[in-house]
Short mmCIF file of C-alpha atoms in Angstrom, two decimals:
data_model
loop_
_atom_site.label_atom_id
_atom_site.label_comp_id
_atom_site.label_asym_id
_atom_site.label_seq_id
_atom_site.Cartn_x
_atom_site.Cartn_y
_atom_site.Cartn_z
CA MET A 1 0.08 -0.06 -0.09
CA LEU A 2 1.34 3.42 -0.75
CA CYS A 3 1.89 5.92 1.91
CA ARG A 4 0.41 9.39 1.43
CA ARG A 5 3.72 10.76 0.43
CA SER A 6 4.07 8.27 -2.31
CA ALA A 7 0.58 8.86 -3.50
CA ARG A 8 1.10 12.57 -3.76
CA LEU A 9 4.24 11.76 -5.73
CA LEU A 10 2.47 9.61 -8.17
CA SER A 11 -0.28 12.21 -8.45
CA ALA A 12 2.32 14.88 -9.41
CA VAL A 13 3.99 12.64 -11.90
CA SER A 14 0.63 11.74 -13.49
CA ASN A 15 -0.40 15.33 -14.23
CA THR A 16 -3.24 14.32 -16.48
CA SER A 17 -5.13 12.38 -13.82
CA THR A 18 -7.73 15.20 -13.24
CA PHE A 19 -8.24 15.73 -16.92
CA CYS A 20 -8.68 11.87 -17.51
CA ASN A 21 -11.33 11.83 -14.78
CA ALA A 22 -13.31 14.53 -16.49
CA VAL A 23 -12.87 12.96 -19.94
CA SER A 24 -14.06 9.64 -18.49
CA GLU A 25 -17.24 11.15 -17.08
CA LYS A 26 -18.03 13.09 -20.23
CA ARG A 27 -17.36 9.96 -22.32
CA ILE A 28 -19.69 7.83 -20.28
CA ALA A 29 -22.31 10.51 -20.21
CA ARG A 30 -22.30 11.09 -23.89
CA LEU A 31 -22.69 7.32 -24.52
CA LEU A 32 -25.41 6.74 -21.96
CA PHE A 33 -27.53 9.81 -22.54
CA ASN A 34 -27.01 10.35 -26.31
CA GLU A 35 -29.60 9.72 -28.92
CA LYS A 36 -30.83 6.20 -29.00
CA ASP A 37 -33.17 4.82 -31.62
CA GLY A 38 -34.08 8.33 -32.84
CA GLU A 39 -34.93 9.42 -29.20
CA LYS A 40 -33.05 11.28 -26.44
CA HIS A 41 -31.94 8.76 -23.90
CA GLY A 42 -32.23 10.93 -20.87
CA ASN A 43 -33.06 14.58 -20.24
CA SER A 44 -31.67 18.10 -19.61
CA ASP A 45 -31.95 17.58 -15.95
CA ALA A 46 -29.70 14.67 -16.19
CA TRP A 47 -26.99 16.74 -17.76
CA LYS A 48 -27.35 19.34 -15.08
CA GLY A 49 -26.84 16.49 -12.56
CA VAL A 50 -23.91 15.16 -14.49
CA ALA A 51 -22.30 18.69 -14.49
CA LEU A 52 -22.48 18.68 -10.67
CA LEU A 53 -20.20 15.47 -10.58
CA GLY A 54 -17.26 17.58 -11.66
CA GLY A 55 -14.13 15.76 -10.86
CA GLY A 56 -15.64 13.99 -7.82
CA ALA A 57 -15.75 10.60 -9.37
CA VAL A 58 -13.05 8.15 -8.23
CA ILE A 59 -10.79 6.76 -10.94
CA SER A 60 -8.26 4.54 -9.24
CA GLY A 61 -4.57 5.57 -9.46
CA VAL A 62 -2.07 3.78 -11.66
CA ILE A 63 -0.38 2.01 -8.95
CA SER A 64 -2.50 1.96 -5.75
CA SER A 65 -3.39 -0.84 -3.53
CA GLN A 66 -6.74 -0.06 -1.95
CA ASP A 67 -9.08 3.06 -1.85
CA SER A 68 -10.93 2.80 1.39
CA GLU A 69 -10.67 5.24 4.28
CA ASP A 70 -10.31 2.15 6.48
CA ASP A 71 -7.26 1.08 4.38
CA GLU A 72 -5.04 3.90 5.03
CA ASP A 73 -1.48 3.33 6.22
CA GLU A 74 -2.33 2.75 9.89
CA GLU A 75 0.39 1.15 11.94
CA VAL A 76 -0.40 -2.41 13.04
CA ASP A 77 1.22 -4.90 15.08
CA ILE A 78 2.83 -7.95 13.27
CA ASP A 79 4.23 -11.13 14.57
CA HIS A 80 7.57 -11.15 16.17
CA ASP A 81 9.36 -13.27 13.65
CA ALA A 82 8.30 -10.88 10.79
CA GLN A 83 9.21 -7.80 12.87
CA LYS A 84 12.74 -9.19 13.52
CA ALA A 85 13.18 -10.41 9.95
CA GLN A 86 12.15 -7.05 8.27
CA GLY A 87 13.23 -4.59 10.84
CA THR A 88 12.22 -0.99 9.86
CA ARG A 89 12.66 -1.67 6.09
CA TYR A 90 8.95 -1.41 5.32
CA LYS A 91 6.00 0.30 6.79
CA ARG A 92 4.10 -2.08 8.99
CA THR A 93 0.64 -1.80 7.45
CA ARG A 94 -2.01 -4.47 7.30
CA MET A 95 -0.72 -5.39 3.83
CA PHE A 96 2.77 -6.04 5.45
CA ARG A 97 1.15 -7.97 8.10
CA HIS A 98 -0.78 -10.10 5.44
CA PHE A 99 2.49 -10.66 3.54
CA CYS A 100 4.27 -11.82 6.73
CA ALA A 101 1.42 -14.29 7.47
CA PHE A 102 1.79 -16.17 4.25
CA SER A 103 5.60 -15.85 3.63
CA SER A 104 7.14 -19.20 3.99
CA LEU A 105 10.75 -18.51 3.12
CA LYS A 106 13.38 -16.47 4.77
CA TYR A 107 16.80 -15.56 3.39
CA LYS A 108 19.13 -13.56 5.54
CA THR A 109 16.88 -10.85 7.09
CA GLU A 110 14.21 -10.88 4.24
CA LEU A 111 10.95 -12.74 4.09
CA PHE A 112 9.79 -14.08 0.73
CA MET A 113 6.56 -15.63 -0.60
CA THR A 114 6.51 -18.67 -3.08
CA GLY A 115 4.12 -18.60 -6.07
CA GLU A 116 1.88 -20.92 -3.98
CA ASP A 117 2.02 -18.45 -0.89
CA PHE A 118 1.11 -15.60 -3.26
CA LEU A 119 -2.00 -17.31 -4.59
CA LYS A 120 -3.12 -18.37 -1.10
CA ALA A 121 -2.68 -14.84 0.17
CA ILE A 122 -4.73 -13.45 -2.85
CA LEU A 123 -7.53 -15.90 -2.39
CA PHE A 124 -7.64 -16.09 1.39
CA LYS A 125 -11.21 -16.07 2.78
CA ASP A 126 -10.93 -15.52 6.50
CA GLN A 127 -11.13 -11.74 7.20
CA ASN A 128 -9.93 -12.27 10.78
CA LEU A 129 -6.30 -12.74 10.17
CA GLY A 130 -5.12 -11.74 13.69
CA SER A 131 -1.49 -12.65 14.38
CA THR A 132 -1.72 -16.10 12.98
CA ARG A 133 1.06 -17.47 10.61
CA TYR A 134 -0.47 -19.59 7.97
CA THR A 135 2.51 -21.46 6.75
CA ASP A 136 5.80 -22.72 8.26
CA LEU A 137 8.81 -20.54 7.82
CA THR A 138 11.85 -22.14 6.15
CA HIS A 139 15.31 -20.59 6.35
CA LEU A 140 17.27 -20.70 3.08
CA SER A 141 20.96 -21.13 2.66
CA GLU A 142 22.87 -19.13 0.03
CA ASP A 143 23.05 -22.25 -2.09
CA GLU A 144 19.28 -23.02 -1.70
CA TYR A 145 18.41 -19.44 -2.69
CA GLN A 146 20.54 -19.59 -5.74
CA GLN A 147 18.85 -22.85 -6.73
CA ILE A 148 15.52 -21.36 -6.52
CA LEU A 149 16.71 -18.43 -8.82
CA ASP A 150 18.33 -20.77 -11.36
CA SER A 151 14.88 -22.56 -11.64
CA ALA A 152 13.03 -19.31 -12.64
CA PRO A 153 11.22 -19.78 -15.93
CA SER A 154 12.44 -17.40 -18.73
CA LEU A 155 10.18 -14.65 -20.11
CA ASP A 156 9.61 -16.46 -23.41
CA GLN A 157 8.76 -19.73 -21.64
CA GLU A 158 5.03 -20.22 -22.01
CA THR A 159 3.29 -21.46 -18.87
CA ARG A 160 -0.44 -22.15 -18.17
CA GLY A 161 -0.08 -20.00 -15.10
CA LEU A 162 3.32 -18.52 -13.91
CA PHE A 163 2.51 -18.76 -10.17
CA ARG A 164 1.13 -22.25 -10.30
CA SER A 165 4.22 -23.40 -12.46
CA ILE A 166 6.63 -21.92 -9.96
CA GLY A 167 4.81 -23.34 -7.04
CA LYS A 168 6.98 -23.57 -3.91
CA VAL A 169 10.18 -22.96 -5.80
CA ALA A 170 10.20 -19.15 -5.97
CA VAL A 171 11.07 -16.11 -4.02
CA ILE A 172 8.77 -13.10 -4.26
CA SER A 173 9.65 -10.03 -2.17
CA TYR A 174 7.20 -7.71 -0.23
CA PRO A 175 7.45 -4.80 -2.74
CA GLU A 176 6.79 -7.20 -5.58
CA TYR A 177 3.80 -8.51 -3.70
CA LEU A 178 2.43 -5.09 -3.36
CA PHE A 179 2.99 -4.33 -7.03
CA LEU A 180 1.18 -7.55 -8.03
CA VAL A 181 -1.78 -6.84 -5.79
CA SER A 182 -1.95 -3.26 -6.97
CA ILE A 183 -2.45 -4.19 -10.62
CA LEU A 184 -4.67 -7.22 -10.08
CA SER A 185 -7.86 -5.10 -10.52
CA LYS A 186 -6.64 -2.63 -13.15
CA PRO A 187 -8.36 -2.29 -16.49
CA ARG A 188 -6.22 -2.84 -19.58
CA ASP A 189 -5.98 0.98 -20.35
CA HIS A 190 -4.15 1.35 -16.98
CA PHE A 191 -1.62 -1.12 -18.02
CA LEU A 192 -0.17 1.51 -20.43
CA LYS A 193 -0.06 4.22 -17.69
CA THR A 194 1.55 1.84 -15.22
CA PHE A 195 4.16 0.81 -17.88
CA GLN A 196 4.97 4.54 -18.75
CA MET A 197 5.42 5.54 -15.04
CA ILE A 198 7.95 2.65 -14.56
CA ASP A 199 9.66 3.46 -17.93
CA VAL A 200 11.56 6.43 -16.72
CA ASP A 201 13.63 7.09 -19.99
CA SER A 202 10.37 6.55 -22.09
CA ASN A 203 12.06 4.22 -24.50
CA TRP A 204 9.24 1.66 -24.34
CA VAL A 205 11.28 -1.09 -22.63
CA LEU A 206 11.61 -1.74 -18.87
CA THR A 207 15.07 -2.46 -17.47
CA LYS A 208 15.93 -4.08 -14.17
CA ASP A 209 16.93 -0.69 -12.76
CA GLU A 210 13.64 0.82 -13.67
CA PHE A 211 11.75 -2.04 -12.32
CA GLU A 212 13.51 -1.71 -8.93
CA LEU A 213 12.32 1.84 -8.56
CA VAL A 214 8.92 0.22 -7.86
CA GLU A 215 10.65 -1.57 -4.98
CA LYS A 216 12.07 1.59 -3.60
CA LEU A 217 8.64 3.31 -3.96
CA PHE A 218 7.11 0.86 -1.70
CA SER A 219 9.79 1.00 1.00
CA LYS A 220 9.47 3.27 3.84
CA GLY A 221 11.76 5.86 2.35
CA LEU A 222 14.83 4.54 3.82
CA VAL A 223 18.11 4.49 1.70
CA GLU A 224 18.65 0.90 1.17
CA ASP A 225 19.87 -1.33 -1.53
CA SER A 226 17.20 -3.26 -3.57
CA ILE A 227 17.14 -7.09 -3.19
CA GLU A 228 19.59 -8.17 -5.81
CA ASN A 229 17.61 -10.93 -7.46
CA THR A 230 14.25 -12.63 -7.04
CA THR A 231 12.24 -15.09 -9.16
CA LEU A 232 10.44 -12.24 -10.81
CA LYS A 233 13.49 -10.34 -11.61
CA VAL A 234 15.16 -13.42 -13.20
CA HIS A 235 12.00 -14.16 -15.05
CA PHE A 236 11.85 -10.66 -16.49
CA PHE A 237 15.51 -9.67 -16.65
CA LYS A 238 17.51 -12.73 -16.71
CA MET A 239 20.08 -13.78 -14.05
CA ASP A 240 22.69 -11.06 -15.10
CA GLY A 241 20.01 -8.32 -15.38
CA THR A 242 20.53 -7.52 -18.99
CA GLY A 243 17.12 -8.60 -20.16
CA VAL A 244 14.26 -5.93 -20.91
CA ILE A 245 10.42 -6.15 -20.89
CA THR A 246 8.68 -4.63 -23.79
CA PHE A 247 5.13 -3.21 -23.52
CA ASP A 248 3.64 -6.42 -25.04
CA ASP A 249 5.51 -8.56 -22.56
CA PHE A 250 4.21 -6.48 -19.76
CA VAL A 251 0.50 -6.70 -20.95
CA HIS A 252 1.03 -10.44 -21.48
CA PHE A 253 2.19 -10.91 -17.91
CA LEU A 254 -0.61 -8.74 -16.37
CA ASP A 255 -3.28 -10.58 -18.45
CA GLY A 256 -1.94 -13.89 -17.30
CA LEU A 257 -1.76 -12.72 -13.61
CA GLN A 258 -5.41 -11.65 -13.70
CA LYS A 259 -6.72 -14.77 -15.54
CA GLU A 260 -4.61 -17.19 -13.31
CA CYS A 261 -6.15 -15.79 -10.15
CA LEU A 262 -9.63 -16.08 -11.44
CA GLU A 263 -9.02 -19.62 -12.64
CA VAL A 264 -7.72 -20.59 -9.19
CA GLU A 265 -10.72 -19.01 -7.47
CA PHE A 266 -13.22 -20.62 -9.87
CA ASN A 267 -11.76 -24.04 -9.74
CA GLU A 268 -11.93 -23.97 -6.04
CA TYR A 269 -15.66 -24.02 -6.39
CA ALA A 270 -16.06 -25.93 -9.60
CA LYS A 271 -14.36 -28.94 -8.20
CA GLY A 272 -13.38 -30.28 -11.55
CA SER A 273 -16.84 -29.99 -13.20
CA GLY A 274 -15.97 -26.88 -15.25
CA ARG A 275 -19.13 -25.02 -13.98
CA ILE A 276 -20.21 -23.49 -10.58
CA GLN A 277 -23.72 -23.24 -9.37
CA GLU A 278 -25.51 -19.89 -8.78
CA THR A 279 -25.47 -20.40 -5.00
CA ASP A 280 -21.71 -21.13 -5.24
CA PHE A 281 -21.13 -17.94 -7.40
CA THR A 282 -22.98 -15.91 -4.69
CA GLU A 283 -20.83 -17.30 -1.91
CA LEU A 284 -17.77 -16.66 -4.15
CA LEU A 285 -18.85 -13.07 -4.81
CA LEU A 286 -19.40 -12.44 -0.99
CA SER A 287 -16.28 -14.17 0.18
CA ARG A 288 -13.17 -12.14 0.69
CA THR A 289 -15.42 -9.07 1.47
CA LEU A 290 -15.70 -7.12 4.62
CA LEU A 291 -19.46 -7.61 4.78
CA SER A 292 -20.98 -8.86 8.02
CA GLU A 293 -22.66 -12.28 8.23
CA MET A 294 -26.02 -10.43 8.50
CA GLU A 295 -25.42 -8.70 5.20
CA LYS A 296 -24.29 -11.76 3.55
CA ASP A 297 -27.35 -13.64 4.65
CA LYS A 298 -29.57 -11.09 2.98
CA TYR A 299 -28.04 -11.88 -0.47
CA ARG A 300 -27.99 -15.67 0.34
CA GLY A 301 -31.67 -15.48 0.99
CA ARG A 302 -32.64 -13.70 -2.33
CA ILE A 303 -30.64 -16.22 -4.46
CA SER A 304 -32.09 -19.20 -2.65
CA THR A 305 -35.59 -18.03 -3.24
CA ARG A 306 -35.19 -16.77 -6.78
CA SER A 307 -33.22 -19.47 -8.41
CA GLY A 308 -34.90 -21.76 -10.93
CA VAL A 309 -33.33 -24.51 -12.94
CA ASP A 310 -29.62 -23.93 -12.54
CA SER A 311 -27.52 -24.90 -15.46
CA GLY A 312 -24.40 -23.63 -13.85
CA ILE A 313 -21.88 -20.87 -14.75
CA SER A 314 -18.90 -21.50 -17.02
CA PHE A 315 -15.43 -19.91 -16.31
CA PHE A 316 -15.94 -17.52 -19.39
CA GLN A 317 -19.21 -16.15 -17.85
CA TYR A 318 -17.54 -16.04 -14.44
CA SER A 319 -14.41 -14.26 -15.64
CA GLN A 320 -16.43 -11.81 -17.80
CA PHE A 321 -18.47 -10.74 -14.75
CA MET A 322 -15.41 -10.52 -12.42
CA ASN A 323 -13.62 -8.38 -15.00
CA LEU A 324 -16.22 -5.68 -14.24
CA LEU A 325 -13.96 -5.14 -11.22
CA ASN A 326 -11.31 -3.75 -13.45
CA ASP A 327 -13.81 -1.08 -14.74
CA ILE A 328 -15.83 -0.71 -11.57
CA HIS A 329 -15.08 3.05 -11.20
CA ASP A 330 -16.41 3.82 -14.74
CA LEU A 331 -19.40 1.62 -14.02
CA GLU A 332 -20.08 3.52 -10.77
CA ILE A 333 -20.13 6.79 -12.72
CA ALA A 334 -22.56 5.32 -15.30
CA LEU A 335 -24.94 4.06 -12.49
CA ARG A 336 -24.79 7.36 -10.64
CA MET A 337 -25.84 9.11 -13.82
CA TYR A 338 -28.90 6.98 -14.08
CA GLN A 339 -29.65 7.89 -10.41
CA ILE A 340 -29.24 11.54 -11.14
CA ALA A 341 -31.49 11.32 -14.17
CA LYS A 342 -34.01 9.54 -11.89
CA LYS A 343 -34.06 6.57 -14.16
CA PRO A 344 -34.31 3.12 -12.80
CA VAL A 345 -31.64 0.64 -13.79
CA THR A 346 -33.29 -2.22 -15.62
CA GLN A 347 -31.55 -5.15 -16.99
CA GLU A 348 -31.43 -3.54 -20.37
CA GLU A 349 -29.94 -0.35 -18.92
CA PHE A 350 -27.38 -2.14 -16.86
CA GLN A 351 -26.34 -4.18 -19.86
CA ARG A 352 -26.00 -0.90 -21.84
CA ALA A 353 -23.84 0.53 -18.95
CA VAL A 354 -21.64 -2.45 -18.83
CA LYS A 355 -21.06 -2.23 -22.62
CA VAL A 356 -20.27 1.48 -22.57
CA CYS A 357 -17.72 0.96 -19.69
CA THR A 358 -16.05 -2.20 -20.84
CA GLY A 359 -16.55 -2.28 -24.55
CA THR A 360 -18.22 -5.66 -24.57
CA PRO A 361 -21.72 -6.74 -23.42
CA LEU A 362 -22.16 -8.98 -20.35
CA ASP A 363 -23.56 -12.51 -20.93
CA ASP A 364 -27.32 -12.32 -20.53
CA LYS A 365 -27.20 -15.10 -17.73
CA MET A 366 -24.89 -13.08 -15.63
CA VAL A 367 -27.21 -9.86 -16.10
CA LYS A 368 -30.18 -12.01 -14.79
CA LEU A 369 -28.07 -13.44 -11.94
CA THR A 370 -26.90 -9.93 -10.91
CA PHE A 371 -30.45 -8.82 -10.57
CA LYS A 372 -31.47 -11.90 -8.65
CA ILE A 373 -28.82 -11.00 -6.09
CA PHE A 374 -29.21 -7.13 -6.13
CA ASP A 375 -32.77 -6.45 -6.91
CA GLU A 376 -33.93 -5.92 -3.37
CA ASP A 377 -37.82 -5.88 -3.83
CA GLY A 378 -38.01 -7.89 -7.09
CA ASP A 379 -39.37 -4.97 -9.16
CA GLY A 380 -36.79 -5.61 -11.93
CA HIS A 381 -34.65 -2.51 -10.83
CA LEU A 382 -31.01 -2.90 -9.79
CA GLY A 383 -30.07 -1.86 -6.24
CA HIS A 384 -26.94 -0.18 -7.52
CA GLU A 385 -25.75 1.06 -4.14
CA GLU A 386 -25.82 -2.63 -2.82
CA PHE A 387 -24.11 -3.76 -6.01
CA MET A 388 -21.35 -1.23 -5.86
CA LYS A 389 -20.84 -1.86 -2.23
CA VAL A 390 -20.17 -5.61 -2.70
CA MET A 391 -18.04 -5.11 -5.76
CA LYS A 392 -15.88 -2.58 -4.07
CA ASN A 393 -15.47 -4.83 -1.17
CA ARG A 394 -14.15 -7.40 -3.39
CA ILE A 395 -11.47 -4.96 -4.76
CA ARG A 396 -10.47 -3.72 -1.26
CA SER A 397 -10.04 -7.22 0.17
CA ARG A 398 -7.90 -8.65 -2.67
CA GLY A 399 -4.50 -9.52 -1.29
CA THR A 400 -5.13 -8.13 2.16
CA VAL A 401 -7.71 -8.52 4.96
CA ASN A 402 -9.36 -6.23 7.54
CA VAL A 403 -7.52 -5.97 10.83
CA GLU A 404 -9.75 -6.98 13.73
CA ILE A 405 -11.33 -3.85 15.12
CA PRO A 406 -9.99 -2.97 18.55
CA PRO A 407 -12.82 -3.21 20.95
CA LYS A 408 -12.51 0.32 22.47
CA SER A 409 -12.27 2.03 18.97
CA TRP A 410 -14.70 4.57 17.71
CA ARG A 411 -15.09 2.35 14.53
CA ALA A 412 -16.10 -0.73 16.72
CA PHE A 413 -18.77 1.53 18.51
CA ARG A 414 -20.30 2.55 15.14
CA LYS A 415 -20.26 -0.95 13.81
CA CYS A 416 -21.97 -2.26 16.93
CA VAL A 417 -24.57 0.47 16.91
CA HIS A 418 -25.30 -0.13 13.21
CA GLU A 419 -25.76 -3.82 13.71
CA ARG A 420 -28.08 -3.36 16.76
CA MET A 421 -30.18 -1.12 14.76
CA MET A 422 -30.37 -3.48 11.85
CA VAL A 423 -31.51 -6.39 14.33
CA ALA A 424 -34.11 -4.09 15.89
CA ALA A 425 -35.55 -3.20 12.55
CA ILE A 426 -36.10 -6.85 11.47
#
């Protein structure tokens, strides 16, 4: 997770961010409310409302981990072993705590994840991590560390999934983990921005030195040498550091990363059948969110009473829906515009909004399923605030977890009051 100083630095470097926000809003508004079948789709009042949006819409930064007020860089306790291993090299945020809990390797004073550790950390369900370590810690000798580096696949070596292929024979550092998590839910148009920010000399190839700037960015600002070699660095830049990454290589890697995480998640529920049921999809959607069990039960109840003959959901349908996360901020703008125009979001309008924001329509089955889950009263209109809350929770919890709330904190008090009021209203 970026500290505020780093976030301001990135904002200064990306001096077109405000302009891009405005352009994004204007583009979506034009496509949603422009002429449709010879008639105006919307009205002048809608445009007045759109104008009020200004630059207020949230378009995610190029390299940012989470965008919740509860996910700021608060200091948290970490287990003693991790604290001893990492010292003061990194800021001890909840992301750092999560990394330490799943890191299974230690070399000298540094903790590392394997490919298997990384996937476990990303797809971890339990939101109450506490101070538990979820894997045994193995101390590597210099020879063992070098053997792991020697086994790193080359950039041109095709694998079905990089992190599954490297399995337990890999070393992934904490800065690399933060970088990977930060780009997991980014749309393809952000790949270019990310690449350009790392490409300091703007020659359209990334060198090892440029890649290591990311590592320094995620450190606590201390002047320390970067980790000489890791599995990812050898994969990208060869053992001697002379390799380079082209933009095509970069996009291929990020596409593969996103697809691999979705495949692992889907296969966990499909159990070899190649399809998941609607109830499983609902559980999968609600898992790894920070919603209370009371909130989750509300959605479970809807899908259990509204499901008919269930033919199952394919991986293509599932991945298409989950890829909405990559464009969730644009979709939020679109749905807000319908709200401002006082137009209900029907299945047809939701499909239109998705196509405007992603460029491709969503499978009809997934549109119907979305309304089964998020149509509160069954009137055929999307409860878009509920929909956005769940989808944003999916993004915020990916690769990290919510630290348990201290019992005497103001946040705990608010949460308790809210839940008591919800119970009283039932």
